[in-house]
Amino acid sequence: MDALPETSAERRFRVFRHLLVRDLARSSGAFWEAVSELRAVWSISASPQLPTGKSGVYLPPECEGIADVDPYDWSPEACAICEAYEAWMNSLHDLHESTIPDEYRIGGGVGGSWFTDVSFGHWARFLSACVLYDPPKHALVAFADSFPYGPHEWLDPDGPSVVDGEALLAPEIRYLRDGDRVQRIETWYREELIEALAERLRPLGIEIWQLVQEIEGDMAITADHRELLDQVEWQPYIA
């Protein structure tokens, strides 16, 4: 089938990657400084080239062989590779946290560590390439566009972003709750909760609904409250 059309969100992501690669090529800017610091920590001498391969995070020499390590191998050699891999991924996650703004982070997964952060799963391959390689002067765009998508695991195969079996990076159409229906449900829940409380207190001679009315009558509506209520009632939603 034909490729899916690029969304405006995907275009923004592509432009942002281009800007990061431009900073690498110019050796300037916050992203370059963070990458340069990470290279120094890992004693990496980056070579100008387009990264090879189609998937996976790029690894420094200390992590080579991690894919072949037996999880039950507790030898010093295996432990050293695993520790190096853990440190490398933590370093990349720190780079993600310090250089990728919220508007360019993907997904709603649990953050806090590299193996649970959905957004990091998208950016890890690109970030690792930026640390290990310099973008060639004649191929800056090719370098930036080598990583348009992250691993397939973060894509929800049953979600609304899937079109004919393929998924969009950031779909144009968002699924929102019906505000009126939410308000009706919350009003119903509030009344049901008060009524259940009234049934329990009625044998004690306490009329809960009368108390509710008295409390609501005593509540002062301040200027701040009125402004907030006006915003809730009148402010339109801008897509």
XYZ file of C-alpha atoms in Angstrom:
239
model
C 0.000 0.000 0.000
C 1.041 3.641 -0.422
C 2.834 5.329 2.453
C 0.689 7.300 4.862
C 0.731 11.082 4.353
C 2.931 13.060 6.710
C 0.980 14.856 9.432
C 1.710 18.374 10.642
C 2.985 16.892 13.921
C 5.418 14.672 12.025
C 6.646 17.688 10.099
C 7.323 19.503 13.373
C 9.285 16.508 14.652
C 11.293 16.376 11.433
C 12.141 20.096 11.604
C 13.168 19.697 15.245
C 15.527 16.820 14.365
C 17.009 18.972 11.597
C 17.702 21.753 14.096
C 19.435 19.346 16.474
C 21.614 17.986 13.673
C 22.397 21.530 12.552
C 23.667 22.318 16.059
C 25.859 19.205 15.935
C 27.308 20.272 12.591
C 27.980 23.792 13.901
C 29.319 22.538 17.245
C 27.114 25.026 19.049
C 23.963 25.164 21.136
C 22.631 23.337 24.192
C 22.220 20.011 22.374
C 25.800 20.073 21.116
C 27.084 20.881 24.595
C 25.155 17.974 26.129
C 26.340 15.567 23.428
C 29.931 16.779 23.744
C 29.841 16.247 27.516
C 28.512 12.702 27.064
C 31.205 11.943 24.494
C 33.840 13.067 26.980
C 32.440 10.836 29.719
C 32.542 7.799 27.414
C 35.811 8.787 25.670
C 34.055 8.775 22.303
C 35.788 10.186 19.260
C 32.913 10.624 16.811
C 33.494 9.987 13.137
C 31.519 11.785 10.403
C 29.292 9.158 8.799
C 25.721 8.066 8.238
C 24.864 5.348 10.781
C 24.195 1.929 9.297
C 21.467 -0.589 10.118
C 17.713 -0.220 10.365
C 16.927 -0.698 14.041
C 18.334 -0.701 17.530
C 20.278 1.688 19.696
C 23.866 2.386 18.664
C 26.379 1.180 21.246
C 29.924 2.123 22.263
C 32.634 -0.572 22.247
C 32.107 -1.269 25.969
C 28.619 -2.612 25.214
C 29.475 -4.802 22.231
C 28.129 -8.321 22.638
C 25.198 -7.361 24.871
C 22.751 -9.096 22.514
C 24.583 -12.409 22.982
C 24.890 -12.293 26.769
C 23.055 -15.133 28.499
C 20.783 -13.657 31.218
C 21.937 -16.480 33.524
C 25.614 -15.802 32.879
C 27.092 -14.261 36.019
C 30.677 -14.305 34.866
C 32.734 -11.131 35.370
C 32.844 -10.590 31.598
C 29.064 -10.820 31.185
C 28.420 -8.617 34.202
C 30.819 -5.988 32.885
C 28.984 -5.812 29.539
C 25.585 -5.610 31.258
C 26.762 -2.866 33.591
C 28.202 -0.915 30.668
C 24.950 -1.267 28.727
C 22.921 -0.107 31.729
C 25.200 2.908 32.167
C 25.020 3.743 28.447
C 21.225 3.636 28.384
C 21.054 5.748 31.538
C 23.375 8.273 29.911
C 21.175 8.456 26.819
C 18.066 8.817 28.955
C 19.686 11.722 30.805
C 20.424 13.291 27.408
C 16.766 12.810 26.433
C 15.571 14.421 29.652
C 17.828 17.457 29.302
C 17.466 18.167 25.573
C 14.054 16.981 24.329
C 11.301 19.504 25.207
C 7.913 18.250 26.380
C 6.248 19.165 23.090
C 8.517 16.681 21.291
C 8.060 13.791 23.704
C 5.876 10.928 22.543
C 3.351 8.758 24.311
C 1.922 8.589 27.795
C 4.004 5.799 29.206
C 5.700 5.760 32.560
C 8.782 7.935 32.656
C 11.593 8.045 35.154
C 13.891 5.395 33.684
C 15.098 4.418 30.258
C 13.277 1.072 30.122
C 9.835 2.500 30.996
C 9.964 5.873 29.220
C 7.912 5.680 26.022
C 9.314 8.891 24.601
C 12.877 7.737 25.191
C 12.044 4.550 23.278
C 11.347 6.759 20.282
C 14.376 9.027 20.607
C 17.026 6.543 21.816
C 18.251 5.466 18.357
C 18.581 9.045 17.129
C 20.301 10.251 20.302
C 22.750 7.355 20.342
C 23.685 8.089 16.720
C 24.267 11.759 17.564
C 26.659 10.780 20.337
C 28.635 8.157 18.408
C 28.721 9.848 14.980
C 29.099 13.318 13.530
C 26.659 14.201 10.737
C 28.604 14.463 7.454
C 28.696 18.031 6.156
C 27.246 16.942 2.815
C 24.471 14.791 4.316
C 22.938 16.652 7.252
C 19.350 16.091 6.118
C 19.998 12.424 5.375
C 21.462 12.008 8.863
C 18.460 13.680 10.529
C 15.895 11.770 8.480
C 17.418 8.358 9.142
C 15.330 8.085 12.329
C 11.734 9.169 11.638
C 10.162 6.511 13.834
C 10.855 4.728 17.090
C 10.458 1.049 17.996
C 7.140 -0.563 17.139
C 6.469 -1.508 20.755
C 5.182 1.948 21.666
C 2.583 1.929 18.891
C -0.862 0.755 19.975
C -2.029 -1.657 17.218
C -5.652 -1.212 18.296
C -5.596 2.525 18.851
C -7.219 5.275 16.781
C -3.876 6.210 15.202
C -3.857 3.049 13.070
C -4.859 3.410 9.425
C -5.127 0.236 7.321
C -2.816 -1.617 9.678
C -0.182 1.109 9.884
C 0.244 3.717 12.590
C 0.963 7.420 12.540
C 3.652 8.996 14.664
C 1.304 11.748 15.846
C -2.210 11.616 14.371
C -3.987 14.856 13.479
C -7.289 13.730 15.054
C -7.404 13.401 18.814
C -10.140 11.547 20.677
C -11.646 13.821 23.334
C -14.275 13.230 25.991
C -17.727 14.722 25.496
C -17.673 17.597 28.001
C -21.461 17.735 28.398
C -21.678 13.996 29.031
C -18.843 14.166 31.583
C -20.667 16.966 33.397
C -23.934 14.981 33.450
C -22.160 11.909 34.823
C -20.370 13.893 37.521
C -23.644 15.569 38.544
C -25.351 12.178 38.713
C -22.502 10.722 40.762
C -22.577 13.667 43.187
C -26.318 13.325 43.742
C -26.134 9.555 44.143
C -23.323 9.918 46.678
C -25.238 12.498 48.719
C -28.410 10.394 48.602
C -26.542 7.303 49.830
C -25.111 9.394 52.672
C -28.608 10.756 53.447
C -30.021 7.236 53.777
C -27.398 6.361 56.374
C -27.864 9.553 58.386
C -31.668 9.796 58.180
C -32.207 7.305 61.066
C -30.150 9.696 63.230
C -32.492 12.552 62.406
C -29.989 14.308 60.157
C -31.329 15.729 56.882
C -28.269 15.765 54.674
C -29.879 17.591 51.747
C -30.840 20.472 54.001
C -27.237 20.652 55.195
C -25.981 20.676 51.614
C -28.271 23.571 50.727
C -27.167 25.510 53.795
C -23.494 24.935 53.020
C -23.907 25.958 49.392
C -25.733 29.099 50.526
C -22.937 29.981 52.921
C -20.175 29.520 50.323
C -18.884 32.886 49.152
C -18.241 33.197 45.426
C -15.090 35.292 45.204
C -13.956 37.225 42.153
C -11.426 34.491 41.373
C -14.127 31.816 41.584
C -16.434 33.831 39.326
C -13.672 34.294 36.741
C -12.961 30.564 36.801
C -16.641 29.712 36.381
C -16.905 32.132 33.452
C -13.915 30.462 31.777
C -15.409 27.004 32.207
C -18.737 28.159 30.804
C -17.656 30.355 27.914
C -14.067 29.659 26.789
C -14.087 27.741 23.494
C -11.884 24.765 22.759
C -9.285 25.491 20.079
C -8.043 22.373 18.298
